[in-house]
Amino acid sequence: MAASMKCAWARCLSTILLNSTKHRCQISQPLYASCSNISGDSGNDEIIFRKGEGGTDQTGQEAGLADDTKKHRRDPGKAFTDVRVQKILLRLTGLDLDKVYEYRAAKGAGVAKVALMSDQQLKKVYESASYKALRKLQMPPVLGAREPIDEVLSEDPELEGLNTSKLVFIDISQRVPLKKRTIVVREPNGTLRKASWEERDVTLQKYFPQSGRKIGLPRMFQQDNLECMLDDGKHEYILNRACSQFEIDDPEYIRVTQRTYEHIHSNGKFEDLRSTRHFGPMIFYFTYYKKIDKLLVAFLEEESLEDSVDLVKLYHIVHPSCKSAEKVASMPDPTPLEIIGAFAEMDATQKSLVQQAIQTYEKECDSTDSTQLRR
């Protein structure tokens, strides 16, 4: 199954990147999509790609992640936009058209159509469907939490007592990005300050409402309700709603997404997000916080050696100073199992579990080889 998904993924990428001229995009650059511009169920064909600040350029030069590991701890955005990280996350996500296009009850959902086509027409339809599937798999960016706004513009005690409530002022000029709109608050005591993030979110939603976003925290994201939904297995739905409701650097967005990833991790339900736009950010989260052991074991149990090696390579890119990365770098031509074995020996948090999975995989391979030889 994993091999067939990889083949479909490779064919789809080659078709789109080599043959498409109107929608051409270079995977050699770190690309990701804004949360507010992607919806898993939307029929909108417009996708906004943004070039990351980190990563490597077209010549393949190293990003130098090792030089500021401490900075990464504060903001994972630079590591996430590294071109090598993006390539691996795309490969690991996979492309299962059946899952991408599975039926979801929603307003405006059309009735399935049946058409008689020639082989050439069917090929064109398949290529178009594959390209649209790739758009649906564009990953939400991963950023650190935004810094609080606490800036006083002026102190005017002579205005104290003129109003008993706060006054909010917003620039409603056209063609000004929402992030750059000036919003200030006059306190009853006369202090003029910049609006906090919470005040900005409420004011912007009132004057420039965004589809799918509500004023205030929806009840589904309250901790008790969130836990109930997680127990019901609604991981993808929660993550899609979080993308619609919050900005990607909102602490609430980070809380909801990370809690969802942790629930998936503790229950081993990694396949729930496979071939969705959230699988890459989830893997990056596990990698960034050094929690890839269970996922690596799951890949080995699926006998997906390529995915297993990609996961360990991703770990080495995000944590270039780890012991296994240094050992692999010293090897002249390491095999996939040697790369995985080095991680299991030196950096795995559940060393015995990973090593046992490697041994089981080797036994399965030996058994398969001997069976083929007898035939």
Coordinates of C-alpha atoms in Angstrom, one line a residue:
M1 CA 0.0 0.0 0.0
A2 CA 2.8 2.4 1.0
A3 CA 4.7 1.6 -2.2
S4 CA 1.6 2.2 -4.4
M5 CA 1.0 5.6 -2.7
K6 CA 4.5 6.6 -3.3
C7 CA 4.3 5.7 -7.0
A8 CA 1.1 7.7 -7.4
W9 CA 2.7 10.6 -5.6
A10 CA 5.8 10.5 -7.8
R11 CA 3.7 10.3 -11.0
C12 CA 1.5 13.1 -9.9
L13 CA 4.5 15.4 -9.1
S14 CA 6.2 14.6 -12.4
T15 CA 3.0 15.3 -14.3
I16 CA 2.3 18.6 -12.6
L17 CA 5.9 20.0 -12.3
L18 CA 7.1 19.0 -15.8
N19 CA 4.0 19.5 -17.9
S20 CA 2.1 22.3 -16.3
T21 CA 2.9 25.8 -17.4
K22 CA 0.0 27.8 -16.0
H23 CA 0.2 26.4 -12.5
R24 CA 3.9 25.6 -12.3
C25 CA 5.5 25.5 -8.9
Q26 CA 9.1 24.6 -8.0
I27 CA 9.4 22.1 -5.1
S28 CA 13.1 23.1 -4.9
Q29 CA 11.9 26.2 -2.9
P30 CA 10.2 25.9 0.5
L31 CA 6.5 26.5 -0.2
Y32 CA 3.6 26.5 2.1
A33 CA 0.1 27.9 2.1
S34 CA -1.5 30.4 4.4
C35 CA -4.1 28.8 6.7
S36 CA -6.6 31.5 5.7
N37 CA -6.3 30.6 2.0
I38 CA -6.8 26.9 2.1
S39 CA -9.8 24.8 3.1
G40 CA -9.8 21.1 2.7
D41 CA -13.4 21.1 1.5
S42 CA -13.4 24.4 -0.4
G43 CA -14.0 24.6 -4.1
N44 CA -11.9 27.7 -4.4
D45 CA -9.1 27.1 -7.0
E46 CA -7.0 30.0 -5.8
I47 CA -4.0 29.0 -3.7
I48 CA -1.5 31.5 -2.4
F49 CA 2.0 30.2 -2.2
R50 CA 4.6 31.9 0.0
K51 CA 8.3 31.5 -0.1
G52 CA 9.9 30.7 3.2
E53 CA 12.7 32.8 4.7
G54 CA 14.8 29.8 5.8
G55 CA 16.0 26.7 3.9
T56 CA 18.2 26.4 0.9
D57 CA 18.3 28.3 -2.4
Q58 CA 18.0 26.8 -5.9
T59 CA 21.7 25.9 -5.9
G60 CA 21.1 23.7 -2.9
Q61 CA 23.2 25.7 -0.4
E62 CA 22.8 24.6 3.2
A63 CA 20.6 26.7 5.4
G64 CA 22.9 26.6 8.4
L65 CA 20.3 25.4 10.9
A66 CA 23.0 24.3 13.4
D67 CA 24.1 27.9 13.9
D68 CA 21.0 29.0 15.9
T69 CA 19.5 26.0 17.5
K70 CA 18.3 28.2 20.4
K71 CA 16.4 30.4 18.0
H72 CA 14.6 27.3 16.6
R73 CA 13.5 26.5 20.1
R74 CA 11.7 29.8 20.2
D75 CA 10.4 29.8 16.7
P76 CA 10.2 26.5 14.6
G77 CA 9.3 28.5 11.5
K78 CA 12.8 28.6 10.1
A79 CA 13.3 24.9 10.4
F80 CA 9.9 24.1 8.9
T81 CA 10.5 26.2 5.8
D82 CA 13.9 24.6 5.1
V83 CA 13.6 23.1 1.6
R84 CA 14.9 19.7 2.7
V85 CA 12.3 19.5 5.4
Q86 CA 9.5 20.5 3.0
K87 CA 10.6 17.8 0.5
I88 CA 10.6 15.1 3.1
L89 CA 7.3 16.1 4.6
L90 CA 5.7 16.1 1.1
R91 CA 7.0 12.5 0.5
L92 CA 5.8 11.3 3.9
T93 CA 2.3 12.8 3.4
G94 CA 1.7 10.6 0.4
L95 CA -1.1 10.9 -2.1
D96 CA -4.2 8.7 -1.6
L97 CA -6.8 10.1 -4.0
D98 CA -9.5 8.0 -2.4
K99 CA -8.9 9.7 0.9
V100 CA -8.4 13.2 -0.4
Y101 CA -11.7 13.0 -2.3
E102 CA -13.7 10.9 0.2
Y103 CA -17.2 12.1 0.6
R104 CA -17.8 14.8 3.2
A105 CA -21.4 15.9 3.9
A106 CA -21.4 19.7 3.5
K107 CA -23.5 22.4 2.0
G108 CA -23.3 22.6 -1.7
A109 CA -21.9 19.1 -2.0
G110 CA -22.7 17.9 -5.5
V111 CA -24.0 14.6 -6.7
A112 CA -21.4 12.2 -8.1
K113 CA -21.4 12.1 -11.9
V114 CA -20.7 9.1 -14.2
A115 CA -19.3 9.8 -17.7
L116 CA -18.1 7.6 -20.6
M117 CA -14.6 8.5 -21.6
S118 CA -11.8 7.4 -23.8
D119 CA -8.4 6.5 -22.3
Q120 CA -7.0 9.9 -23.3
Q121 CA -9.8 11.7 -21.7
L122 CA -9.6 9.6 -18.5
K123 CA -5.8 10.4 -18.3
K124 CA -6.5 14.2 -18.5
V125 CA -9.2 13.9 -15.8
Y126 CA -6.8 11.9 -13.6
E127 CA -4.1 14.5 -14.0
S128 CA -6.5 17.3 -13.2
A129 CA -7.8 15.4 -10.1
S130 CA -4.2 14.8 -9.0
Y131 CA -3.3 18.4 -9.3
K132 CA -6.4 19.5 -7.3
A133 CA -5.5 16.9 -4.7
L134 CA -2.0 18.4 -4.3
R135 CA -3.6 21.8 -3.7
K136 CA -5.7 20.2 -0.9
L137 CA -2.5 18.8 0.6
Q138 CA -0.7 22.1 1.0
M139 CA 0.4 22.2 4.6
P140 CA -0.5 25.0 7.1
P141 CA 2.7 26.8 8.2
V142 CA 4.3 26.1 11.5
L143 CA 5.3 29.2 13.5
G144 CA 6.0 30.0 17.1
A145 CA 3.5 31.9 19.3
R146 CA 3.2 35.6 18.6
E147 CA 4.6 38.1 21.1
P148 CA 2.0 40.0 23.2
I149 CA 1.3 43.6 22.2
D150 CA 1.9 46.0 25.1
E151 CA 2.8 49.4 23.7
V152 CA 1.5 52.7 25.1
L153 CA 1.3 55.5 22.6
S154 CA 0.5 58.4 25.0
E155 CA -0.7 59.2 28.5
D156 CA -3.4 61.9 28.5
P157 CA -4.7 62.3 32.1
E158 CA -6.8 65.3 31.1
L159 CA -9.1 62.9 29.2
E160 CA -9.7 60.8 32.3
G161 CA -13.4 60.4 33.1
L162 CA -14.8 61.6 29.8
N163 CA -15.8 58.0 29.0
T164 CA -16.7 55.0 31.2
S165 CA -15.7 52.4 28.6
K166 CA -12.9 51.8 26.2
L167 CA -12.9 53.4 22.7
V168 CA -11.5 51.3 19.8
F169 CA -10.3 53.0 16.7
I170 CA -9.5 51.1 13.5
D171 CA -8.1 52.1 10.1
I172 CA -10.7 51.0 7.5
S173 CA -8.8 52.2 4.5
Q174 CA -9.1 49.9 1.5
R175 CA -6.3 47.6 0.3
V176 CA -4.5 47.5 3.7
P177 CA -3.5 44.0 4.8
L178 CA -5.3 42.9 8.0
K179 CA -2.1 42.3 9.8
K180 CA -1.0 45.9 9.1
R181 CA -4.2 47.7 10.0
T182 CA -3.7 50.2 12.8
I183 CA -6.0 49.5 15.7
V184 CA -5.7 51.6 18.9
V185 CA -7.6 51.7 22.2
R186 CA -8.3 54.7 24.4
E187 CA -8.7 53.7 28.0
P188 CA -11.1 55.5 30.4
N189 CA -8.1 56.9 32.3
G190 CA -6.9 58.6 29.1
T191 CA -4.2 56.2 28.1
L192 CA -3.9 55.6 24.3
R193 CA -2.3 52.2 23.5
K194 CA -2.1 49.7 20.7
A195 CA -4.8 47.1 20.7
S196 CA -4.0 43.6 22.1
W197 CA -4.1 40.6 19.8
E198 CA -7.5 39.6 21.3
E199 CA -8.9 43.1 20.7
R200 CA -7.5 43.0 17.2
D201 CA -9.1 39.7 16.4
V202 CA -12.6 40.8 17.6
T203 CA -12.4 44.2 15.8
L204 CA -11.1 42.8 12.5
Q205 CA -13.8 40.1 12.5
K206 CA -16.5 42.7 13.0
Y207 CA -15.3 45.0 10.2
F208 CA -13.7 42.5 7.9
P209 CA -15.5 39.1 8.7
Q210 CA -13.7 36.0 7.5
S211 CA -15.7 32.9 6.5
G212 CA -15.7 30.1 9.1
R213 CA -14.4 32.3 11.9
K214 CA -16.4 33.3 14.9
I215 CA -15.9 36.1 17.5
G216 CA -14.6 34.6 20.7
L217 CA -13.5 31.1 21.4
P218 CA -15.9 28.5 20.0
R219 CA -17.1 26.0 22.6
M220 CA -15.6 23.1 20.7
F221 CA -12.1 24.4 21.6
Q222 CA -12.8 24.6 25.3
Q223 CA -10.6 21.9 26.9
D224 CA -13.4 19.5 28.1
N225 CA -15.2 19.7 24.8
L226 CA -11.9 19.3 22.9
E227 CA -11.1 16.1 24.8
C228 CA -14.5 14.6 24.0
M229 CA -14.0 15.3 20.3
L230 CA -10.5 13.9 20.3
D231 CA -11.8 10.7 22.0
D232 CA -14.4 10.5 19.1
G233 CA -11.5 10.5 16.6
K234 CA -12.4 13.8 15.0
H235 CA -8.7 14.8 14.6
E236 CA -8.9 16.1 11.0
Y237 CA -12.1 18.1 11.7
I238 CA -10.6 19.8 14.7
L239 CA -7.5 20.8 12.8
N240 CA -9.5 22.1 9.8
R241 CA -11.7 24.2 12.2
A242 CA -8.6 25.5 14.0
C243 CA -7.2 26.7 10.6
S244 CA -10.4 28.6 10.0
Q245 CA -10.8 30.0 13.4
F246 CA -7.3 31.1 14.4
E247 CA -4.2 32.8 13.0
I248 CA -1.3 30.3 12.8
D249 CA 0.7 32.2 15.4
D250 CA -2.2 32.4 17.8
P251 CA -1.4 30.6 21.1
E252 CA -4.8 29.1 21.0
Y253 CA -4.1 27.6 17.5
I254 CA -0.8 26.1 18.8
R255 CA -2.6 24.7 21.9
V256 CA -5.3 23.0 19.9
T257 CA -3.1 21.6 17.2
Q258 CA -0.4 20.3 19.6
R259 CA -3.0 18.7 21.9
T260 CA -4.5 17.0 18.8
Y261 CA -1.0 15.7 17.8
E262 CA -0.4 14.4 21.3
H263 CA -3.7 12.6 21.4
I264 CA -2.8 10.9 18.0
H265 CA 0.7 10.1 19.4
S266 CA -0.6 8.5 22.6
N267 CA -3.2 6.4 20.7
G268 CA -1.0 5.5 17.7
K269 CA -3.6 6.8 15.2
F270 CA -1.1 8.3 12.8
E271 CA -3.0 7.0 9.7
D272 CA -6.0 9.3 10.6
L273 CA -4.0 12.2 9.1
R274 CA -2.2 10.3 6.3
S275 CA -2.8 12.0 2.9
T276 CA -4.2 15.1 4.6
R277 CA -2.6 18.6 4.8
H278 CA -2.1 18.1 8.5
F279 CA 0.2 15.0 8.3
G280 CA 3.3 17.1 7.5
P281 CA 2.9 19.6 10.4
M282 CA 2.2 16.7 12.7
I283 CA 5.4 14.8 11.7
F284 CA 7.4 18.1 12.1
Y285 CA 6.0 18.5 15.6
F286 CA 7.1 15.0 16.6
T287 CA 10.5 15.6 15.1
Y288 CA 11.0 19.1 16.5
Y289 CA 10.2 17.9 20.1
K290 CA 12.1 14.5 19.6
K291 CA 9.0 12.2 19.7
I292 CA 9.4 10.2 16.5
D293 CA 10.0 6.8 18.1
K294 CA 6.4 5.6 17.9
L295 CA 5.9 6.9 14.4
L296 CA 9.2 5.2 13.3
V297 CA 8.0 1.9 14.7
A298 CA 4.7 2.3 12.9
F299 CA 6.5 2.9 9.6
L300 CA 8.7 -0.2 10.2
E301 CA 5.7 -2.3 11.0
E302 CA 4.2 -1.2 7.6
E303 CA 7.5 -2.4 6.1
S304 CA 7.9 1.1 4.7
L305 CA 11.7 1.5 4.8
E306 CA 11.7 4.6 2.6
D307 CA 9.4 6.4 5.0
S308 CA 11.4 5.3 8.0
V309 CA 14.7 6.6 6.5
D310 CA 13.0 9.9 5.5
L311 CA 11.8 10.3 9.1
V312 CA 15.3 9.8 10.6
K313 CA 16.8 12.1 7.9
L314 CA 14.3 14.7 8.9
Y315 CA 15.3 14.3 12.5
H316 CA 18.9 14.9 11.5
I317 CA 18.1 18.0 9.6
V318 CA 16.1 19.6 12.4
H319 CA 18.6 18.4 15.1
P320 CA 22.0 18.5 13.2
S321 CA 24.1 18.3 16.4
C322 CA 22.5 15.0 17.6
K323 CA 24.8 12.0 18.1
S324 CA 23.3 9.9 15.4
A325 CA 23.5 12.7 12.8
E326 CA 27.2 13.0 13.5
K327 CA 27.7 9.2 13.3
V328 CA 25.9 8.9 10.0
A329 CA 27.9 11.9 8.6
S330 CA 31.1 10.0 9.3
M331 CA 29.9 6.9 7.4
P332 CA 31.1 6.7 3.8
D333 CA 28.0 5.2 2.3
P334 CA 25.4 4.2 5.0
T335 CA 22.6 1.8 4.2
P336 CA 19.0 2.7 5.2
L337 CA 19.1 0.2 8.1
E338 CA 22.4 1.6 9.3
I339 CA 20.9 5.1 9.4
I340 CA 17.9 3.9 11.3
G341 CA 20.1 1.8 13.6
A342 CA 22.3 4.8 14.4
F343 CA 19.2 6.7 15.5
A344 CA 17.9 3.8 17.6
E345 CA 21.2 3.4 19.3
M346 CA 22.1 7.0 20.1
D347 CA 19.0 9.2 20.1
A348 CA 15.8 7.1 20.5
T349 CA 13.9 7.8 23.7
Q350 CA 12.4 4.3 23.5
K351 CA 15.6 2.5 22.4
S352 CA 14.4 -1.1 23.0
L353 CA 11.1 -0.5 21.2
V354 CA 12.8 0.9 18.0
Q355 CA 15.5 -1.8 18.0
Q356 CA 12.9 -4.5 18.3
A357 CA 11.0 -3.0 15.4
I358 CA 14.2 -3.1 13.3
Q359 CA 14.9 -6.7 14.1
T360 CA 11.3 -7.7 13.2
Y361 CA 11.6 -5.8 9.9
E362 CA 14.8 -7.7 9.1
K363 CA 13.3 -11.0 9.9
E364 CA 10.3 -10.2 7.7
C365 CA 12.6 -9.3 4.8
D366 CA 14.7 -12.5 5.3
S367 CA 11.5 -14.5 5.3
T368 CA 10.2 -12.9 2.2
D369 CA 13.5 -13.4 0.3
S370 CA 13.7 -17.0 1.2
T371 CA 10.1 -17.6 0.1
Q372 CA 10.8 -16.0 -3.3
L373 CA 13.9 -18.1 -3.7
R374 CA 11.9 -21.4 -3.0
R375 CA 9.5 -20.3 -5.7

